[in-house]
Coordinates of C-alpha atoms and ligand atoms in Angstrom, one line a residue:
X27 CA 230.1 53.2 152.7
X28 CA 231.8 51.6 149.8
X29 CA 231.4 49.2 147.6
X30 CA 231.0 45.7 148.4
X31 CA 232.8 43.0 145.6
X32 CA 230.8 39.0 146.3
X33 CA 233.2 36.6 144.6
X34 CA 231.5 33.5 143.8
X35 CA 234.0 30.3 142.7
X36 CA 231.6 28.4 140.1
X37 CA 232.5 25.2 138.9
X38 CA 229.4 23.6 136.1
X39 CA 226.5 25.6 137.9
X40 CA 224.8 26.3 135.0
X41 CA 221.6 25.4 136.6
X42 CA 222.3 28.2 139.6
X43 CA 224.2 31.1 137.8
X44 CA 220.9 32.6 137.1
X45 CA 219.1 32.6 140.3
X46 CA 222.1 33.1 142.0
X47 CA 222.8 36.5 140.7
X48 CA 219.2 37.3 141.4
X49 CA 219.3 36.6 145.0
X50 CA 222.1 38.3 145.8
X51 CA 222.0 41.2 143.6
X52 CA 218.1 41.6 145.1
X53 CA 219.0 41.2 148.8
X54 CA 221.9 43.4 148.5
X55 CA 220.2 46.4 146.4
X56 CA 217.2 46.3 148.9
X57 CA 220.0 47.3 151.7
X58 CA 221.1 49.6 149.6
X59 CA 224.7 48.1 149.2
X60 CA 227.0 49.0 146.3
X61 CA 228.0 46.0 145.0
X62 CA 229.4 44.0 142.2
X63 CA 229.2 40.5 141.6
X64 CA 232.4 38.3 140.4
X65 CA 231.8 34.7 138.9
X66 CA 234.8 32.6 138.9
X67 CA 234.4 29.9 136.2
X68 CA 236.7 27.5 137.4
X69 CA 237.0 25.7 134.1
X70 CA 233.7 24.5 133.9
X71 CA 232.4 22.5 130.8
X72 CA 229.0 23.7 130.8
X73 CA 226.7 26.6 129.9
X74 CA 228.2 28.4 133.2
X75 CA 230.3 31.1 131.9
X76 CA 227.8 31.6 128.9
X77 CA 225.0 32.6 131.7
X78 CA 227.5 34.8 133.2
X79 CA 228.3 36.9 129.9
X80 CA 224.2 37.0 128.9
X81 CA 223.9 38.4 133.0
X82 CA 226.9 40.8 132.0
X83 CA 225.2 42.7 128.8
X84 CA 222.2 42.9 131.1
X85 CA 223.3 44.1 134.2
X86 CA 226.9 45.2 134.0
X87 CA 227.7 44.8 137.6
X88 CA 227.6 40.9 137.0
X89 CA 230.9 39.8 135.8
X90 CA 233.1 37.2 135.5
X91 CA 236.5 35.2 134.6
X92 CA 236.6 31.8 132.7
X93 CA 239.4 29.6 134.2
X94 CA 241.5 27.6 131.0
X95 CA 240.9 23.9 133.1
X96 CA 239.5 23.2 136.6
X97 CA 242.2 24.3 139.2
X98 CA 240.0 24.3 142.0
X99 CA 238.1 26.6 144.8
X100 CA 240.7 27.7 146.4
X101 CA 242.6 29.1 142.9
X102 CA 239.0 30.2 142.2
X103 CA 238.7 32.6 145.2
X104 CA 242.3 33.7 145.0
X105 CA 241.5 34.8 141.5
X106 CA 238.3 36.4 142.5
X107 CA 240.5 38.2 145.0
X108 CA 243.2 39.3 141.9
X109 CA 240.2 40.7 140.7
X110 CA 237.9 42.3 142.8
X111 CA 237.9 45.9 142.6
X112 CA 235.5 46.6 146.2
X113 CA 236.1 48.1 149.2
X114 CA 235.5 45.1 150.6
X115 CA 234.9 41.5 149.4
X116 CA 232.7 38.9 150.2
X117 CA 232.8 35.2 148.9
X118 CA 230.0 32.8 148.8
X119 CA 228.7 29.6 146.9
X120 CA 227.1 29.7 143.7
X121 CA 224.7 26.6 145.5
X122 CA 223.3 29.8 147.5
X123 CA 223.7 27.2 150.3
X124 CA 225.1 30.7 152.0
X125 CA 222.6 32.5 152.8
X126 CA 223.3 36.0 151.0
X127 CA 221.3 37.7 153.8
X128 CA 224.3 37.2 156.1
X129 CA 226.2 39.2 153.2
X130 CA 224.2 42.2 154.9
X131 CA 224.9 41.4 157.9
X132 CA 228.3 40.9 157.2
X133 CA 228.6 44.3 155.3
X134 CA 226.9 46.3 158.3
X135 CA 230.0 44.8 160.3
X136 CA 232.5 45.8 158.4
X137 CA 231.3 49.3 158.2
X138 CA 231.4 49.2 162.0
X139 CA 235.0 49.1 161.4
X140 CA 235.5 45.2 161.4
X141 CA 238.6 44.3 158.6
X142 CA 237.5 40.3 158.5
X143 CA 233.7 38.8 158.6
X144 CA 234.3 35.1 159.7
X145 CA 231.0 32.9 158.4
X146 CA 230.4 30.5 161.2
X147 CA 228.2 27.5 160.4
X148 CA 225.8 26.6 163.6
X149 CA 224.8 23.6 161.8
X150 CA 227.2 21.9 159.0
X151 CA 224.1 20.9 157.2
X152 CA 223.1 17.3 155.3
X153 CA 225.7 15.6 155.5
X154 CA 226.8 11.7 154.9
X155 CA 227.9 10.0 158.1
X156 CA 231.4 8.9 156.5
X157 CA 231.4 12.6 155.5
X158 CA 230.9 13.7 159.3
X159 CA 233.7 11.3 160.4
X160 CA 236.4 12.3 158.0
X161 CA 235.8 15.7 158.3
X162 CA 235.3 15.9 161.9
X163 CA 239.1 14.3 162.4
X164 CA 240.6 16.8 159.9
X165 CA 239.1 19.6 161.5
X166 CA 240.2 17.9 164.9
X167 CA 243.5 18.3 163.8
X168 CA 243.4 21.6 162.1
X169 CA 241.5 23.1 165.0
X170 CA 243.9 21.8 167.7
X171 CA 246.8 23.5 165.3
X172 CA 245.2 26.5 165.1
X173 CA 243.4 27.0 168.3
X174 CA 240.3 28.1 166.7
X175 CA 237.5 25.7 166.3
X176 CA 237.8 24.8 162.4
X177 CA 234.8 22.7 162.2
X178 CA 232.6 25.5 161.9
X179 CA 234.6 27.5 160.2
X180 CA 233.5 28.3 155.5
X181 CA 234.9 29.9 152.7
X182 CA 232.0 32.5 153.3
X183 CA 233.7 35.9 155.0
X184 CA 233.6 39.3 154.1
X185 CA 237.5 41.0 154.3
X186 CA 237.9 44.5 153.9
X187 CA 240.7 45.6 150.9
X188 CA 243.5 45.7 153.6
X189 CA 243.2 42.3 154.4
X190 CA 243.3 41.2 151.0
X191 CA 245.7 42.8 149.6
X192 CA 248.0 41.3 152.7
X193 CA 246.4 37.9 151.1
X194 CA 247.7 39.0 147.6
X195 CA 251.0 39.9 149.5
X196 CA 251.6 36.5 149.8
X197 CA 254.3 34.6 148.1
X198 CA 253.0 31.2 148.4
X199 CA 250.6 29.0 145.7
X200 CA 249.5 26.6 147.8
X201 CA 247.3 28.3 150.1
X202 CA 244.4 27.9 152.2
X203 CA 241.7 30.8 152.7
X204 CA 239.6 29.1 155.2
X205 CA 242.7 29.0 158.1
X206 CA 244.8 32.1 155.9
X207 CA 242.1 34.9 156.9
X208 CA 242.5 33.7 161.1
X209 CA 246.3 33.6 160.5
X210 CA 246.4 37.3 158.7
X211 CA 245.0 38.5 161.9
X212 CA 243.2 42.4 162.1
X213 CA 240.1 43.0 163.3
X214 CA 238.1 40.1 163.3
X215 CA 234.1 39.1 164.1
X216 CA 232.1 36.4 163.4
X217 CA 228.5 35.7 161.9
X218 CA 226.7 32.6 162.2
X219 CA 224.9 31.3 159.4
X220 CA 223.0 27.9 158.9
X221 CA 223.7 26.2 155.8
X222 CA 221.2 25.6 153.6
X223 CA 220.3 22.9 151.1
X224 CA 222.3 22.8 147.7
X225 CA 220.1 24.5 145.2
X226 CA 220.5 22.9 142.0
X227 CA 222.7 20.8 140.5
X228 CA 225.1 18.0 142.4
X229 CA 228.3 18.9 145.4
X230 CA 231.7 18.9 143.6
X231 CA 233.1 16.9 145.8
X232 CA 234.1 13.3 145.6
X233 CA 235.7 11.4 148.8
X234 CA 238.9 11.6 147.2
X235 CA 238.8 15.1 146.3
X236 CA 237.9 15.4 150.1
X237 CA 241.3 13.2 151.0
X238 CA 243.3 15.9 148.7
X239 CA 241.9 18.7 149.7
X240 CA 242.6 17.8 153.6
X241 CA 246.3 16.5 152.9
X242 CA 247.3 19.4 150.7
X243 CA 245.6 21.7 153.3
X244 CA 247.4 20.3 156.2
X245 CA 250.7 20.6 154.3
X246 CA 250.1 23.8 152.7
X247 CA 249.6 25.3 156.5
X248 CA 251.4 23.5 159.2
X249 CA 254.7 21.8 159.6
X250 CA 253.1 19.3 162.7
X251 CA 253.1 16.2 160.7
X252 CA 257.0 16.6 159.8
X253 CA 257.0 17.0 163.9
X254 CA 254.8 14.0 164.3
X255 CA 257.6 12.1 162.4
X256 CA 260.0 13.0 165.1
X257 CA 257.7 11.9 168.3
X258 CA 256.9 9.0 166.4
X259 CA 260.7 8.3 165.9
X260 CA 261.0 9.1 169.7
X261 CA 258.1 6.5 171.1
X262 CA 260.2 3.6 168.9
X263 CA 263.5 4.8 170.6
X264 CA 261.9 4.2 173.9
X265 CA 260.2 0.6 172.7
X266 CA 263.4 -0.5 171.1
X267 CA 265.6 0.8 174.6
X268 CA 263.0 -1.6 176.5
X269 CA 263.3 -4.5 173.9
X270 CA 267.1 -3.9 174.0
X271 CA 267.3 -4.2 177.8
X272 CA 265.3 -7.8 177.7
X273 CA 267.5 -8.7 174.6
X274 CA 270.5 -8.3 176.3
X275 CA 269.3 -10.0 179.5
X276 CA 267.8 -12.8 177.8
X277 CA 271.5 -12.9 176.1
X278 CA 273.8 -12.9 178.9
X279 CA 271.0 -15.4 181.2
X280 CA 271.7 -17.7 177.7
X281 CA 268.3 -18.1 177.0
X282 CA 268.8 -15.8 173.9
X283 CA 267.3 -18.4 171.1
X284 CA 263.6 -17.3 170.6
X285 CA 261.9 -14.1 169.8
X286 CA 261.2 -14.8 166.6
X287 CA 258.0 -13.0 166.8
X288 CA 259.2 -10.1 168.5
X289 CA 261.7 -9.9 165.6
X290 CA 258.9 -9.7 163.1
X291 CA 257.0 -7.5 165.4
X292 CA 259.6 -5.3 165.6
X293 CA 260.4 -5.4 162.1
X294 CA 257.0 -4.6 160.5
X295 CA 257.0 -1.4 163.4
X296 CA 259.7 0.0 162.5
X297 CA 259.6 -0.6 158.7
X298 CA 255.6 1.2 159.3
X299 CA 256.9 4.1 161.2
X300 CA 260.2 4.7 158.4
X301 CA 257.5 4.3 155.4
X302 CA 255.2 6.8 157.0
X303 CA 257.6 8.7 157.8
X304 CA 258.8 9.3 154.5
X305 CA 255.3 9.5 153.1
X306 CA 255.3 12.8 155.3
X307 CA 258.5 14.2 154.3
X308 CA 257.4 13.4 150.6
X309 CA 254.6 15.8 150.6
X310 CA 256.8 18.5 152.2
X311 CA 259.3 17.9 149.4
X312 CA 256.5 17.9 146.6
X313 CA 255.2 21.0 148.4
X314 CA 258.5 22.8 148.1
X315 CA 258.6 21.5 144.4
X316 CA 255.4 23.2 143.3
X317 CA 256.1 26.2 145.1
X318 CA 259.9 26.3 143.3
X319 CA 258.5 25.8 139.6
X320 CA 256.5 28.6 140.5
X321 CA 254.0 27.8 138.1
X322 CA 250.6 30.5 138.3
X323 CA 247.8 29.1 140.7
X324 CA 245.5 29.3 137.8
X325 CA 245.3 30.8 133.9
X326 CA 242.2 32.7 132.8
X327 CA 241.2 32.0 129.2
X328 CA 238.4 34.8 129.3
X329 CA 237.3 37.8 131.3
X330 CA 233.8 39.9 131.2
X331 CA 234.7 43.0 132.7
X332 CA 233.2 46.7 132.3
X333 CA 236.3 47.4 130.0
X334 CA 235.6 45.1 126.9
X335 CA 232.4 46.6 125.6
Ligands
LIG8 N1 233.7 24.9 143.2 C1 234.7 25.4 142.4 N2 235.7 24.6 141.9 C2 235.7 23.2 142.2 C3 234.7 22.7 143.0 C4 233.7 23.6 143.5 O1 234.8 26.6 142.1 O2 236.6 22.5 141.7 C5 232.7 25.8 143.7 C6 231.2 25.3 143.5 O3 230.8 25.7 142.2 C7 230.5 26.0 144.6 C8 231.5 26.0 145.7 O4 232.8 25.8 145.1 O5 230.1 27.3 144.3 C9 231.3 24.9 146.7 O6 231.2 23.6 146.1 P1 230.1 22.5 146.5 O7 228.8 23.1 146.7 O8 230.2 21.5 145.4 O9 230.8 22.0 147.8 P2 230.0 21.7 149.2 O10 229.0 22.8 149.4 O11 229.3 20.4 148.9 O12 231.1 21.6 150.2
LIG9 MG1 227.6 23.5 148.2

């Protein structure tokens, strides 16, 4: 037994709050689980953190943090995890589109003696075709990285205080808690879990948000694109050696006067694979740049906890 902390990253879900701490705080007193529940606010510019505080004088075991500005999920549930105070922690959506039933299971789990719940999506829900597509190649890549099949992998796991505070241990701002709670390692299990429909209120995500989130992912856990850059350097040594060879030939046969549109061919290649090149190396470099200024992952303008009555 102990108690169970669900950390739930809110961003405007003014429109969910409510129910939201209902559900969960229902399903999980009717398995008799001790439990808190932690809203993180991440900046949002509606009536969300308002809800929370009303919830708070009602039921003091739902609490929350107000973020200054947006910074995102992922500083969201790092600062839920600065905060929790359970034995173990859980985080979920606010869209209940995570079915806080599988926070049971999940908790049964862990007092088996599992350290890390994995939520494993059998179905990836609704989705948008050009959704599908882009997130089925980033995933292809993660996965292949990673050796663990990403594509079914959430934010929605249950890690016991150990592995957190490993989490916390962690120098880095730029994380990523989906691929970081695989890479920690202990004793892991899965749950699958199918996603259900958004409950109020609109996704957060826009296509480019969805570009970022991939690109800084990538770059925030895996050095294969600066290794990409180097097979890619490799594949235009070859092609130049073979263009070189004919070159020559064609030079010392003296029939050396056209190629013109090999020279442009070879031109616009090699110019492509030095520009993307770079492009790779500059979001290594602007990686290393953020992580130097150091600057905190997020700032919290105002907290609800059982302290400030
Ligand atoms: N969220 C957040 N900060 C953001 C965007 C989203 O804390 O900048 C929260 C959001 O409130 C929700 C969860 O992250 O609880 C998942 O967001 P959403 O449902 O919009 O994403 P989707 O389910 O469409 O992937
Ligand atoms: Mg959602």
């Amino acid at each position: 037994m102990g108690k169970l902390t669900v950390i739930i990253p809110s961003y405007n879900e003014e429109d969910n709050i409510e129910n939201t701490a209902k559900t969960i705080g229902e399903t999980l007193q009717n398995a008799d689980i001790e439990y808190d529940l932690l809203f993180v606010s991440d900046g949002s510019n509606d009536k969300t953190y308002e809800i929370v505080e009303r919830l708070h004088k009602e039921d003091k075991r739902v609490g929350g943090i107000q973020f200054s500005r947006n910074f995102g999920k992922e500083a969201a549930i790092f600062a839920g995890l600065d905060y929790a105070t359970g034995d173990c922690i859980a985080v979920i959506d606010c869209d209940l589109q995570h079915p806080p039933a599988t926070l049971v299971e999940m908790y049964g789990l862990w007092e088996e003696g599992y350290e890390v719940v994995e939520g494993i999506k059998s179905s990836r829900g609704k989705e948008s075709i050009f959704y599908k597509l882009f997130t089925k190649i980033f995933y292809g890549i993660m996965s292949s990285l990673m050796k663990i099949d990403m594509n079914k992998t959430s934010d929605f796991k249950l890690l016991d205080r150990k592995v957190v505070n490993a989490l916390l241990d962690l120098p880095e701002r730029n994380t990523f808690f989906r691929a970081l709670s695989f890479w920690a390692g202990f004793k892991s299990t899965s749950v699958s879990f199918d996603v259900a429909q958004r409950q109020a209120g609109k996704s957060k995500w826009s296509f480019s948000g969805l570009v970022k989130y991939a690109i800084s992912n990538t770059t925030s856990f895996t050095t294969a694109p600066l290794k990409a850059v180097f097979v890619i350097g490799v594949i235009l040594l070859i092609f130049s050696a073979v263009l070189g060879v004919e070159t020559l030939v064609n030079y010392f046969l003296n029939i050396a006067a056209d190629g013109f549109t090999t020279v442009i061919l070879v031109l616009l290649i090699i110019g492509g694979g030095i520009m993307i090149s770079l492009g790779i190396m500059g979001h290594y470099i602007a990686r290393i740049y953020e992580e130097v200024k150091g600057r905190p992952r997020y700032i919290v303008s105002k907290i609800t906890s059982e302290k400030d009555e």
